[in-house]
mmCIF file of C-alpha atoms in Angstrom:
data_model
loop_
_atom_site.group_PDB
_atom_site.id
_atom_site.type_symbol
_atom_site.label_atom_id
_atom_site.label_comp_id
_atom_site.label_asym_id
_atom_site.label_seq_id
_atom_site.Cartn_x
_atom_site.Cartn_y
_atom_site.Cartn_z
ATOM 1 C CA MET A 150 1.738 -9.426 -8.634
ATOM 2 C CA SER A 151 -0.164 -8.270 -6.228
ATOM 3 C CA LYS A 152 -0.184 -6.125 -3.439
ATOM 4 C CA ASP A 153 0.441 -8.953 -1.464
ATOM 5 C CA HIS A 154 3.823 -10.619 -2.634
ATOM 6 C CA PHE A 155 5.136 -7.189 -1.905
ATOM 7 C CA ASP A 156 3.423 -7.338 1.619
ATOM 8 C CA ALA A 157 4.788 -10.652 2.564
ATOM 9 C CA ARG A 158 7.996 -10.470 1.660
ATOM 10 C CA ALA A 159 8.991 -6.165 2.713
ATOM 11 C CA ALA A 160 10.023 -7.304 6.206
ATOM 12 C CA THR A 161 13.034 -9.199 5.090
ATOM 13 C CA TYR A 162 13.606 -7.488 1.386
ATOM 14 C CA ASP A 163 16.683 -5.299 1.937
ATOM 15 C CA ASP A 164 19.609 -6.801 0.973
ATOM 16 C CA PRO A 165 23.129 -6.611 0.635
ATOM 17 C CA ALA A 166 22.470 -7.189 -3.089
ATOM 18 C CA LYS A 167 19.416 -4.910 -3.558
ATOM 19 C CA GLU A 168 21.282 -2.384 -1.490
ATOM 20 C CA GLY A 169 24.161 -2.235 -4.386
ATOM 21 C CA VAL A 170 21.529 -1.992 -7.492
ATOM 22 C CA ALA A 171 19.880 0.643 -6.012
ATOM 23 C CA ASP A 172 23.681 2.674 -4.843
ATOM 24 C CA GLU A 173 24.610 1.840 -8.575
ATOM 25 C CA VAL A 174 21.437 3.494 -9.792
ATOM 26 C CA ALA A 175 21.991 5.904 -7.674
ATOM 27 C CA ARG A 176 25.980 6.671 -8.631
ATOM 28 C CA GLY A 177 24.290 6.741 -12.616
ATOM 29 C CA ILE A 178 21.426 8.919 -11.493
ATOM 30 C CA VAL A 179 24.026 11.333 -10.379
ATOM 31 C CA ALA A 180 26.555 10.800 -13.211
ATOM 32 C CA ALA A 181 23.701 11.363 -15.682
ATOM 33 C CA GLY A 182 23.298 15.024 -14.663
ATOM 34 C CA ALA A 183 20.038 14.224 -13.206
ATOM 35 C CA ALA A 184 20.413 15.103 -9.744
ATOM 36 C CA VAL A 185 20.302 18.616 -10.257
ATOM 37 C CA PRO A 186 18.786 20.767 -6.865
ATOM 38 C CA GLY A 187 15.925 23.130 -7.629
ATOM 39 C CA GLN A 188 15.630 27.039 -7.345
ATOM 40 C CA ASP A 189 16.001 26.702 -3.408
ATOM 41 C CA GLY A 190 18.674 24.923 -3.616
ATOM 42 C CA GLY A 191 17.675 21.221 -2.400
ATOM 43 C CA LEU A 192 16.132 18.470 -4.581
ATOM 44 C CA ARG A 193 12.644 17.242 -4.418
ATOM 45 C CA LEU A 194 12.825 13.535 -5.177
ATOM 46 C CA LEU A 195 10.129 11.343 -5.827
ATOM 47 C CA GLU A 196 10.504 7.394 -5.864
ATOM 48 C CA TYR A 197 7.691 5.903 -7.456
ATOM 49 C CA GLY A 198 7.665 2.015 -6.439
ATOM 50 C CA ALA A 199 10.041 3.318 -4.081
ATOM 51 C CA GLY A 200 9.763 -0.551 -2.280
ATOM 52 C CA THR A 201 11.556 -0.120 0.805
ATOM 53 C CA GLY A 202 12.891 3.294 -0.328
ATOM 54 C CA LEU A 203 16.623 1.986 -1.277
ATOM 55 C CA VAL A 204 17.706 3.937 -4.172
ATOM 56 C CA THR A 205 16.461 7.531 -2.347
ATOM 57 C CA GLN A 206 18.571 6.447 0.641
ATOM 58 C CA ALA A 207 21.359 5.250 -1.668
ATOM 59 C CA LEU A 208 20.523 9.311 -3.550
ATOM 60 C CA SER A 209 20.823 10.667 0.054
ATOM 61 C CA ARG A 210 24.568 10.102 1.104
ATOM 62 C CA ARG A 211 25.239 11.285 -2.688
ATOM 63 C CA VAL A 212 23.525 14.376 -2.885
ATOM 64 C CA GLN A 213 23.072 17.050 -0.041
ATOM 65 C CA GLY A 214 19.461 18.666 0.604
ATOM 66 C CA VAL A 215 17.545 15.781 -0.697
ATOM 67 C CA SER A 216 13.768 16.228 0.039
ATOM 68 C CA ALA A 217 11.776 12.666 -0.565
ATOM 69 C CA THR A 218 8.390 11.034 -1.320
ATOM 70 C CA LEU A 219 8.006 7.807 -1.502
ATOM 71 C CA VAL A 220 5.461 6.041 -3.286
ATOM 72 C CA ASP A 221 4.225 2.564 -2.986
ATOM 73 C CA SER A 222 1.003 0.690 -3.380
ATOM 74 C CA SER A 223 1.942 -2.272 -1.276
ATOM 75 C CA ALA A 224 0.784 -1.839 3.022
ATOM 76 C CA GLY A 225 4.246 -3.445 3.692
ATOM 77 C CA MET A 226 6.786 -1.445 2.156
ATOM 78 C CA ARG A 227 5.355 1.834 3.586
ATOM 79 C CA GLU A 228 5.110 0.676 6.949
ATOM 80 C CA VAL A 229 9.537 -0.668 6.529
ATOM 81 C CA MET A 230 10.046 2.729 4.831
ATOM 82 C CA GLN A 231 7.886 4.503 7.820
ATOM 83 C CA ALA A 232 10.189 2.792 10.286
ATOM 84 C CA LYS A 233 13.485 3.956 8.486
ATOM 85 C CA ILE A 234 12.442 7.852 8.585
ATOM 86 C CA ALA A 235 11.798 7.491 12.514
ATOM 87 C CA ALA A 236 15.095 5.504 12.553
ATOM 88 C CA GLY A 237 17.023 8.236 10.343
ATOM 89 C CA THR A 238 18.112 5.328 7.640
ATOM 90 C CA LEU A 239 15.630 8.191 4.774
ATOM 91 C CA PRO A 240 15.619 11.724 4.621
ATOM 92 C CA ALA A 241 13.802 12.800 8.428
ATOM 93 C CA ASP A 242 11.588 14.980 6.478
ATOM 94 C CA SER A 243 10.558 11.769 4.135
ATOM 95 C CA ARG A 244 6.726 11.448 2.650
ATOM 96 C CA VAL A 245 5.238 8.237 2.524
ATOM 97 C CA VAL A 246 2.369 8.040 0.262
ATOM 98 C CA ASP A 247 -0.179 5.658 -1.441
ATOM 99 C CA LEU A 248 -0.376 6.164 -5.144
ATOM 100 C CA ASP A 249 -1.146 3.651 -7.872
ATOM 101 C CA LEU A 250 -0.801 5.623 -11.290
ATOM 102 C CA GLU A 251 -2.733 2.652 -13.601
ATOM 103 C CA HIS A 252 -5.828 3.454 -12.248
ATOM 104 C CA GLU A 253 -5.257 7.074 -10.370
ATOM 105 C CA GLU A 254 -4.469 10.037 -11.690
ATOM 106 C CA PRO A 255 -1.338 12.327 -10.336
ATOM 107 C CA PRO A 256 -1.226 15.096 -7.868
ATOM 108 C CA ALA A 257 -0.689 18.368 -8.085
ATOM 109 C CA ASP A 258 2.973 17.728 -6.509
ATOM 110 C CA ARG A 259 5.791 18.446 -8.907
ATOM 111 C CA TYR A 260 9.686 17.047 -8.651
ATOM 112 C CA ASP A 261 12.761 17.523 -9.557
ATOM 113 C CA LEU A 262 13.669 14.639 -9.950
ATOM 114 C CA VAL A 263 10.946 11.231 -10.491
ATOM 115 C CA VAL A 264 13.232 7.883 -10.267
ATOM 116 C CA ALA A 265 11.366 4.180 -10.639
ATOM 117 C CA SER A 266 13.709 1.784 -10.396
ATOM 118 C CA LEU A 267 12.878 -1.888 -11.309
ATOM 119 C CA VAL A 268 9.188 -0.517 -11.146
ATOM 120 C CA LEU A 269 8.126 -0.572 -15.188
ATOM 121 C CA HIS A 270 8.495 -3.914 -15.505
ATOM 122 C CA HIS A 271 5.415 -4.426 -13.326
ATOM 123 C CA VAL A 272 3.051 -2.005 -15.306
ATOM 124 C CA HIS A 273 0.256 -3.031 -17.774
ATOM 125 C CA ASP A 274 -0.633 0.394 -18.947
ATOM 126 C CA LEU A 275 2.614 1.650 -19.622
ATOM 127 C CA ASP A 276 2.081 5.363 -20.977
ATOM 128 C CA ARG A 277 -0.188 6.035 -18.613
ATOM 129 C CA VAL A 278 2.172 5.764 -16.092
ATOM 130 C CA LEU A 279 4.684 7.410 -17.941
ATOM 131 C CA THR A 280 2.418 10.504 -18.799
ATOM 132 C CA GLY A 281 2.104 10.480 -14.950
ATOM 133 C CA LEU A 282 5.420 10.702 -14.071
ATOM 134 C CA LEU A 283 6.038 13.527 -16.508
ATOM 135 C CA SER A 284 3.224 15.621 -15.159
ATOM 136 C CA LEU A 285 4.872 15.187 -12.049
ATOM 137 C CA LEU A 286 8.146 16.994 -13.071
ATOM 138 C CA ASP A 287 8.496 20.350 -12.715
ATOM 139 C CA GLU A 288 10.005 22.416 -15.643
ATOM 140 C CA GLY A 289 13.235 21.324 -16.274
ATOM 141 C CA GLY A 290 13.102 17.879 -13.812
ATOM 142 C CA HIS A 291 14.216 14.464 -15.088
ATOM 143 C CA LEU A 292 12.708 11.174 -15.457
ATOM 144 C CA CYS A 293 15.252 8.512 -14.553
ATOM 145 C CA VAL A 294 13.709 4.352 -15.181
ATOM 146 C CA ALA A 295 16.149 2.026 -14.419
ATOM 147 C CA ASP A 296 14.897 -2.012 -15.215
ATOM 148 C CA LEU A 297 15.400 -4.802 -16.879
ATOM 149 C CA ASP A 298 17.147 -5.500 -20.371
ATOM 150 C CA SER A 299 14.318 -8.075 -22.204
ATOM 151 C CA GLU A 300 14.432 -11.397 -21.422
ATOM 152 C CA ASP A 301 13.324 -14.950 -21.694
ATOM 153 C CA GLY A 302 11.043 -14.690 -18.748
ATOM 154 C CA SER A 303 13.235 -16.353 -16.379
ATOM 155 C CA PHE A 304 13.915 -13.698 -14.243
ATOM 156 C CA HIS A 305 10.249 -14.625 -12.643
ATOM 157 C CA ALA A 306 10.452 -17.815 -13.555
ATOM 158 C CA SER A 307 10.156 -18.843 -9.809
ATOM 159 C CA VAL A 308 6.991 -15.994 -9.543
ATOM 160 C CA HIS A 309 3.971 -17.486 -10.514
ATOM 161 C CA ASP A 310 1.618 -14.837 -10.889
ATOM 162 C CA PHE A 311 3.985 -12.242 -13.052
ATOM 163 C CA ASP A 312 2.173 -10.927 -15.290
ATOM 164 C CA GLY A 313 3.932 -8.119 -16.390
ATOM 165 C CA HIS A 314 6.930 -7.235 -18.996
ATOM 166 C CA HIS A 315 10.401 -9.304 -19.318
ATOM 167 C CA GLY A 316 12.109 -6.384 -19.338
ATOM 168 C CA PHE A 317 12.323 -4.134 -22.116
ATOM 169 C CA ASP A 318 13.342 -3.411 -25.548
ATOM 170 C CA ARG A 319 15.963 0.331 -24.904
ATOM 171 C CA HIS A 320 15.184 1.607 -27.962
ATOM 172 C CA THR A 321 11.303 1.094 -28.079
ATOM 173 C CA LEU A 322 11.310 2.183 -24.278
ATOM 174 C CA ALA A 323 13.019 5.573 -25.279
ATOM 175 C CA GLU A 324 10.685 6.034 -28.010
ATOM 176 C CA ARG A 325 7.854 5.498 -25.603
ATOM 177 C CA MET A 326 9.358 8.315 -23.469
ATOM 178 C CA ARG A 327 9.543 10.444 -25.819
ATOM 179 C CA ALA A 328 6.143 10.215 -27.427
ATOM 180 C CA VAL A 329 4.428 11.362 -23.720
ATOM 181 C CA GLY A 330 6.567 14.503 -24.029
ATOM 182 C CA LEU A 331 10.218 13.846 -22.680
ATOM 183 C CA THR A 332 13.342 15.397 -24.568
ATOM 184 C CA GLU A 333 16.965 14.313 -24.202
ATOM 185 C CA VAL A 334 16.264 10.849 -23.887
ATOM 186 C CA SER A 335 19.272 8.436 -23.315
ATOM 187 C CA VAL A 336 19.745 4.844 -22.579
ATOM 188 C CA ALA A 337 22.821 3.294 -20.861
ATOM 189 C CA ASP A 338 24.827 0.829 -19.442
ATOM 190 C CA CYS A 339 23.902 0.725 -15.272
ATOM 191 C CA THR A 340 24.396 -2.733 -13.487
ATOM 192 C CA SER A 341 23.043 -6.114 -13.434
ATOM 193 C CA ILE A 342 21.855 -8.275 -11.334
ATOM 194 C CA GLU A 343 22.450 -12.185 -10.966
ATOM 195 C CA LYS A 344 20.331 -14.349 -9.760
ATOM 196 C CA GLU A 345 20.362 -18.128 -9.560
ATOM 197 C CA GLY A 346 23.161 -18.063 -11.360
ATOM 198 C CA ALA A 347 22.874 -15.728 -14.193
ATOM 199 C CA ALA A 348 23.215 -12.180 -15.035
ATOM 200 C CA TYR A 349 20.287 -9.533 -16.137
ATOM 201 C CA PRO A 350 22.015 -6.479 -17.574
ATOM 202 C CA VAL A 351 20.174 -3.044 -16.265
ATOM 203 C CA PHE A 352 19.851 -0.017 -17.791
ATOM 204 C CA LEU A 353 18.917 3.802 -16.773
ATOM 205 C CA ALA A 354 16.895 5.249 -18.821
ATOM 206 C CA THR A 355 16.799 9.337 -18.536
ATOM 207 C CA GLY A 356 14.197 12.013 -19.677
ATOM 208 C CA ARG A 357 13.714 15.815 -19.181
ATOM 209 C CA ARG A 358 10.844 17.921 -19.137
ATOM 210 C CA VAL A 359 10.913 21.470 -20.635
ATOM 211 C CA ALA A 360 8.860 24.322 -21.078
ATOM 212 C CA MET A 361 6.355 23.746 -23.879
ATOM 213 C CA THR A 362 5.615 26.083 -26.157
ATOM 214 C CA SER A 363 1.893 26.943 -26.792
ATOM 215 C CA ASP A 364 1.499 24.753 -29.941
ATOM 216 C CA GLU A 365 3.417 22.287 -27.873
ATOM 217 C CA ALA A 366 1.041 23.007 -25.092
ATOM 218 C CA ALA A 367 -1.830 22.492 -27.943
ATOM 219 C CA GLY A 368 -1.258 18.818 -28.513
ATOM 220 C CA PRO A 369 1.658 16.305 -29.974
ATOM 221 C CA ALA A 370 3.989 17.795 -31.822
ATOM 222 C CA ARG A 371 3.592 17.797 -35.442
ATOM 223 C CA PRO A 372 5.763 14.953 -37.255
ATOM 224 C CA GLU A 373 7.984 16.408 -40.284
ATOM 225 C CA LEU A 374 6.589 16.202 -43.394
ATOM 226 C CA ASP A 375 8.320 12.932 -44.861
ATOM 227 C CA ASP A 376 7.343 11.134 -41.451
ATOM 228 C CA LEU A 377 4.678 8.552 -42.634
ATOM 229 C CA LYS A 378 4.910 6.593 -39.437
ATOM 230 C CA GLY A 379 4.304 9.706 -37.347
ATOM 231 C CA TRP A 380 1.425 11.058 -39.184
ATOM 232 C CA LEU A 381 -0.304 7.377 -39.243
ATOM 233 C CA LEU A 382 0.128 7.381 -35.557
ATOM 234 C CA ARG A 383 -1.126 10.829 -35.072
ATOM 235 C CA TYR A 384 -4.426 10.065 -37.228
ATOM 236 C CA LEU A 385 -4.527 6.734 -35.183
ATOM 237 C CA GLN A 386 -3.939 8.431 -31.471
ATOM 238 C CA SER A 387 -7.096 11.616 -32.477
ATOM 239 C CA ALA A 388 -9.079 8.761 -32.878
ATOM 240 C CA ARG A 389 -8.384 6.888 -29.671
ATOM 241 C CA ASP A 390 -8.449 10.589 -27.700
ATOM 242 C CA ALA A 391 -11.815 11.595 -29.187
ATOM 243 C CA LEU A 392 -13.451 7.441 -28.563
ATOM 244 C CA LEU A 393 -12.373 7.881 -24.700
ATOM 245 C CA TRP A 394 -13.462 11.648 -24.264
ATOM 246 C CA LYS A 395 -16.848 10.870 -25.823
ATOM 247 C CA LEU A 396 -17.570 8.580 -22.497
ATOM 248 C CA GLU A 397 -15.938 11.680 -20.368
ATOM 249 C CA GLY A 398 -19.309 12.642 -17.466
ATOM 250 C CA LEU A 399 -21.621 9.587 -18.110
ATOM 251 C CA SER A 400 -23.414 7.291 -15.583
ATOM 252 C CA GLU A 401 -22.099 3.341 -15.941
ATOM 253 C CA TYR A 402 -26.423 3.150 -17.463
ATOM 254 C CA ASP A 403 -25.360 5.737 -20.263
ATOM 255 C CA LEU A 404 -22.111 4.689 -21.241
ATOM 256 C CA ARG A 405 -23.633 0.892 -22.074
ATOM 257 C CA ARG A 406 -26.901 2.350 -23.299
ATOM 258 C CA PRO A 407 -27.513 0.419 -27.021
ATOM 259 C CA LEU A 408 -28.943 2.815 -28.822
ATOM 260 C CA THR A 409 -29.701 1.208 -32.166
ATOM 261 C CA PRO A 410 -31.770 -1.561 -33.248
ATOM 262 C CA THR A 411 -28.015 -3.569 -33.680
ATOM 263 C CA GLY A 412 -27.319 -2.116 -29.919
ATOM 264 C CA THR A 413 -24.777 0.166 -30.527
ATOM 265 C CA ASN A 414 -23.180 1.117 -27.309
ATOM 266 C CA LEU A 415 -20.055 3.774 -26.220
ATOM 267 C CA LEU A 416 -18.857 1.234 -24.006
ATOM 268 C CA GLY A 417 -18.374 -1.668 -26.265
ATOM 269 C CA LEU A 418 -16.938 0.519 -28.787
ATOM 270 C CA VAL A 419 -13.776 1.025 -26.793
ATOM 271 C CA LYS A 420 -14.006 -2.775 -25.408
ATOM 272 C CA HIS A 421 -14.078 -3.758 -29.641
ATOM 273 C CA LEU A 422 -11.342 -1.631 -30.619
ATOM 274 C CA ALA A 423 -8.514 -2.482 -27.933
ATOM 275 C CA SER A 424 -9.452 -6.073 -29.335
ATOM 276 C CA VAL A 425 -9.000 -5.627 -32.601
ATOM 277 C CA GLU A 426 -5.557 -3.431 -31.883
ATOM 278 C CA LEU A 427 -4.773 -5.955 -29.987
ATOM 279 C CA GLY A 428 -4.766 -8.245 -32.722
ATOM 280 C CA TYR A 429 -4.278 -6.198 -35.496
ATOM 281 C CA LEU A 430 -0.471 -4.244 -34.048
ATOM 282 C CA GLY A 431 0.480 -7.503 -31.703
ATOM 283 C CA ASP A 432 -0.797 -11.402 -32.652
ATOM 284 C CA SER A 433 -0.644 -10.292 -36.635
ATOM 285 C CA PHE A 434 2.773 -9.505 -36.501
ATOM 286 C CA GLY A 435 3.904 -12.251 -34.155
ATOM 287 C CA ARG A 436 4.099 -9.955 -30.761
ATOM 288 C CA PRO A 437 1.197 -11.108 -28.734
ATOM 289 C CA SER A 438 0.245 -8.958 -25.496
ATOM 290 C CA GLY A 439 -0.832 -12.318 -23.910
ATOM 291 C CA ILE A 440 -4.076 -10.316 -22.805
ATOM 292 C CA PRO A 441 -6.934 -12.438 -22.845
ATOM 293 C CA LEU A 442 -9.355 -11.846 -24.498
ATOM 294 C CA PRO A 443 -12.803 -14.504 -24.055
ATOM 295 C CA TRP A 444 -14.822 -12.959 -26.017
ATOM 296 C CA TYR A 445 -13.281 -14.665 -29.218
ATOM 297 C CA ASP A 446 -13.180 -17.941 -28.031
ATOM 298 C CA ASP A 447 -14.749 -20.516 -30.530
ATOM 299 C CA ASP A 448 -17.950 -20.979 -28.244
ATOM 300 C CA ALA A 449 -18.667 -17.887 -26.709
ATOM 301 C CA GLU A 450 -21.166 -15.725 -27.580
ATOM 302 C CA ALA A 451 -21.532 -14.023 -31.380
ATOM 303 C CA ASN A 452 -20.757 -9.857 -30.834
ATOM 304 C CA ALA A 453 -19.472 -10.109 -27.431
ATOM 305 C CA ASP A 454 -16.484 -7.591 -27.886
ATOM 306 C CA LEU A 455 -19.111 -4.809 -28.598
ATOM 307 C CA TRP A 456 -21.111 -4.718 -24.859
ATOM 308 C CA ALA A 457 -20.169 -5.032 -21.337
ATOM 309 C CA THR A 458 -21.125 -7.063 -19.629
ATOM 310 C CA ALA A 459 -22.279 -5.916 -15.680
ATOM 311 C CA ASP A 460 -19.414 -7.256 -13.949
ATOM 312 C CA GLU A 461 -17.126 -5.427 -16.354
ATOM 313 C CA THR A 462 -16.227 -1.830 -15.019
ATOM 314 C CA SER A 463 -16.024 1.066 -17.146
ATOM 315 C CA GLU A 464 -12.750 1.862 -15.890
ATOM 316 C CA GLU A 465 -11.601 -1.948 -16.496
ATOM 317 C CA ILE A 466 -12.412 -1.462 -20.020
ATOM 318 C CA ILE A 467 -10.805 2.374 -20.608
ATOM 319 C CA ASP A 468 -7.595 0.655 -19.082
ATOM 320 C CA PHE A 469 -8.245 -2.231 -21.244
ATOM 321 C CA TYR A 470 -7.736 0.041 -24.165
ATOM 322 C CA ARG A 471 -5.176 1.786 -22.831
ATOM 323 C CA ARG A 472 -2.753 -1.075 -22.337
ATOM 324 C CA ALA A 473 -3.458 -2.469 -26.095
ATOM 325 C CA TRP A 474 -2.511 0.966 -27.284
ATOM 326 C CA ALA A 475 0.636 0.821 -24.992
ATOM 327 C CA HIS A 476 1.542 -2.360 -27.269
ATOM 328 C CA GLY A 477 0.193 -1.721 -30.533
ATOM 329 C CA ASP A 478 2.556 2.001 -30.135
ATOM 330 C CA ALA A 479 5.495 -0.526 -29.010
ATOM 331 C CA THR A 480 5.163 -2.582 -32.081
ATOM 332 C CA VAL A 481 5.212 0.044 -34.377
ATOM 333 C CA ALA A 482 8.039 1.731 -32.917
ATOM 334 C CA ALA A 483 9.857 -1.123 -33.261
ATOM 335 C CA LEU A 484 8.980 -2.400 -36.757
ATOM 336 C CA ASP A 485 9.515 -0.487 -40.467
ATOM 337 C CA LEU A 486 6.454 -0.081 -41.882
ATOM 338 C CA ASP A 487 7.104 -2.386 -44.659
ATOM 339 C CA ALA A 488 7.321 -5.291 -42.325
ATOM 340 C CA ARG A 489 4.843 -8.222 -43.055
ATOM 341 C CA GLY A 490 2.427 -9.397 -41.341
ATOM 342 C CA GLN A 491 -0.348 -12.205 -41.218
ATOM 343 C CA VAL A 492 -3.590 -11.615 -40.736
ATOM 344 C CA PRO A 493 -5.839 -15.281 -41.145
ATOM 345 C CA TRP A 494 -9.056 -14.201 -41.201
ATOM 346 C CA TRP A 495 -8.546 -11.756 -44.453
ATOM 347 C CA GLY A 496 -8.493 -15.335 -46.000
ATOM 348 C CA GLU A 497 -6.199 -14.761 -49.546
ATOM 349 C CA HIS A 498 -5.284 -11.034 -48.581
ATOM 350 C CA SER A 499 -3.842 -12.259 -45.250
ATOM 351 C CA GLU A 500 -0.476 -10.819 -45.930
ATOM 352 C CA VAL A 501 0.105 -7.441 -44.789
ATOM 353 C CA SER A 502 2.368 -4.479 -44.115
ATOM 354 C CA LEU A 503 2.657 -2.593 -40.822
ATOM 355 C CA GLY A 504 2.004 0.573 -43.136
ATOM 356 C CA GLN A 505 -1.344 -1.087 -44.374
ATOM 357 C CA ILE A 506 -2.663 -2.151 -40.940
ATOM 358 C CA LEU A 507 -1.881 1.576 -39.765
ATOM 359 C CA VAL A 508 -4.601 2.923 -42.060
ATOM 360 C CA HIS A 509 -6.643 0.191 -41.837
ATOM 361 C CA LEU A 510 -6.786 0.380 -37.873
ATOM 362 C CA THR A 511 -6.913 4.077 -38.218
ATOM 363 C CA THR A 512 -9.854 4.025 -40.191
ATOM 364 C CA GLU A 513 -11.563 1.525 -38.518
ATOM 365 C CA THR A 514 -11.320 3.799 -35.331
ATOM 366 C CA HIS A 515 -12.024 6.995 -36.635
ATOM 367 C CA ARG A 516 -15.279 5.446 -37.972
ATOM 368 C CA HIS A 517 -16.511 3.873 -34.308
ATOM 369 C CA ALA A 518 -15.378 7.455 -32.645
ATOM 370 C CA GLY A 519 -18.225 8.532 -35.249
ATOM 371 C CA HIS A 520 -20.565 6.504 -34.190
ATOM 372 C CA ALA A 521 -19.611 7.331 -30.815
ATOM 373 C CA ASP A 522 -20.139 11.516 -31.460
ATOM 374 C CA ILE A 523 -23.839 9.945 -32.824
ATOM 375 C CA VAL A 524 -24.577 7.877 -29.281
ATOM 376 C CA ARG A 525 -23.564 10.507 -27.178
ATOM 377 C CA GLU A 526 -25.389 13.363 -28.627
ATOM 378 C CA LEU A 527 -28.376 10.734 -28.160
ATOM 379 C CA ILE A 528 -27.692 10.389 -24.980
ATOM 380 C CA ASP A 529 -27.293 14.117 -23.861
ATOM 381 C CA GLY A 530 -26.762 16.420 -26.708
ATOM 382 C CA GLN A 531 -22.834 16.799 -26.155
ATOM 383 C CA ALA A 532 -21.318 17.397 -29.029
ATOM 384 C CA GLY A 533 -17.670 18.162 -30.759
ATOM 385 C CA LEU A 534 -14.462 16.783 -32.234
ATOM 386 C CA ARG A 535 -12.315 17.293 -29.000
ATOM 387 C CA PRO A 536 -11.550 19.165 -26.060
ATOM 388 C CA GLY A 537 -11.783 22.341 -26.685
ATOM 389 C CA VAL A 538 -12.949 22.314 -30.281
ATOM 390 C CA SER A 539 -16.295 21.723 -31.202
ATOM 391 C CA ASN A 540 -16.008 22.329 -35.038
ATOM 392 C CA LEU A 541 -19.314 23.096 -35.055
ATOM 393 C CA PRO A 542 -20.772 26.802 -35.973
ATOM 394 C CA GLU A 543 -21.587 28.577 -32.331
ATOM 395 C CA GLN A 544 -25.310 28.531 -32.082
ATOM 396 C CA SER A 545 -27.655 28.523 -29.010
ATOM 397 C CA VAL A 546 -30.040 25.592 -28.315
ATOM 398 C CA GLU A 547 -32.710 27.300 -29.808
ATOM 399 C CA ALA A 548 -30.891 28.208 -32.928
ATOM 400 C CA TRP A 549 -29.638 24.806 -33.786
ATOM 401 C CA ALA A 550 -33.733 23.815 -32.707
ATOM 402 C CA ALA A 551 -34.657 26.023 -35.553
ATOM 403 C CA HIS A 552 -32.057 23.901 -37.951
ATOM 404 C CA ARG A 553 -33.056 21.078 -36.988
ATOM 405 C CA GLU A 554 -36.641 21.494 -37.830
ATOM 406 C CA ARG A 555 -35.548 23.115 -41.315
ATOM 407 C CA VAL A 556 -33.982 19.807 -41.849
ATOM 408 C CA GLU A 557 -37.265 17.782 -41.233
ATOM 409 C CA GLY A 558 -39.152 19.871 -42.941
ATOM 410 C CA ALA A 559 -37.133 19.486 -45.867
ATOM 411 C CA ALA A 560 -36.840 15.605 -45.606
ATOM 412 C CA ARG A 561 -40.343 15.438 -45.705
ATOM 413 C CA ALA A 562 -41.271 18.005 -48.454
ATOM 414 C CA ALA A 563 -38.720 15.419 -50.254
ATOM 415 C CA GLY A 564 -40.812 12.504 -48.982
ATOM 416 C CA HIS A 565 -44.405 13.946 -50.024
ATOM 417 C CA ALA A 566 -42.486 14.547 -53.881
ATOM 418 C CA GLU A 567 -41.574 10.719 -54.227
ATOM 419 C CA THR A 568 -45.078 10.255 -53.623
ATOM 420 C CA LEU A 569 -46.583 12.725 -56.323
ATOM 421 C CA PRO A 570 -47.420 11.978 -59.930
ATOM 422 C CA PRO A 571 -44.730 13.366 -61.994
ATOM 423 C CA GLU A 572 -46.760 16.111 -63.101
ATOM 424 C CA GLN A 573 -47.396 17.404 -59.677
ATOM 425 C CA VAL A 574 -43.857 17.544 -58.379
#
């Protein structure tokens, strides 16, 4: 849904029903023990996708010392909140901020409580937004997500441009929250929304940020030895992260440069892997993402998924890949490893299991991450396994040049030997 949709409704957005839902969300947050003041005795609150600030209004009536930052990407909604601050309806020291965590990095500020009420069903890249919200929490702080249970699409049926989620499976969302680093995650009934004669349940999911050990700060927690699904996801994610790391710091030209006779290029590798992941961990298990893939249409140019047009920005393609991750991870969280699926283009071997597809996709992603290793080194000489870990001997540029010359010399000697008579070898 566009920002214009919310801008047009901002002035008349508030009504008793919405205020009642916001009050129930605030009540649930307090009951869950999530509205815990910080060391200074006040509650530093950030409401993401705040709309007109209704949840903050309700919380400030229940909790003393609320200092609020109200985030919304709609100019109309921000204008309404500014007016409420001036009128004293919202806390006087509240700040109103324009921030979209799907496309922007989170600021350095930290909060005791972050709330996202009826927002995440509008988000495409769920993992990125959850990670951003987590990063805004101070140690010990809580994230509270109020949203719709999974529904059949009727809640937004009258909104022609709605392209988000039709609610959430509670278990799947809880797993996503844990996956980004939240602990003590729980989900409970909160309230319901009456709309056109139907009641739509709303849940409240809460999680907490705790201090990390040095091992945890270095990367995702290691799964238990018998957690096969956890290990498969860990190895898949390491390849995903490595591939995107190879793109960092390059120009739009270098991201697109074909550096092999068959046109291998960095951004094309990302576009290709996003596309195949949506197929393998989406359509193959009856969980289509709804994301258009025009380069797979019958009349599309061959290899159109392996390069980026001038009109496709690198930001769009990287975001596309992150959306594919989120969709794929939700499939993995929802299904057992022995769940059956179909890959039609595999012919007589089209019946597959989720475990088999995870192995296949992890292998393919690591293969293409290796391609990216080589392409990046050809562009500017940068090499390494992941940020901070080169996995290469520490040598000077001159030492590497000498090493290359030795390898070249050995190759030439072997090639020369091939042309000699056996008695001269």
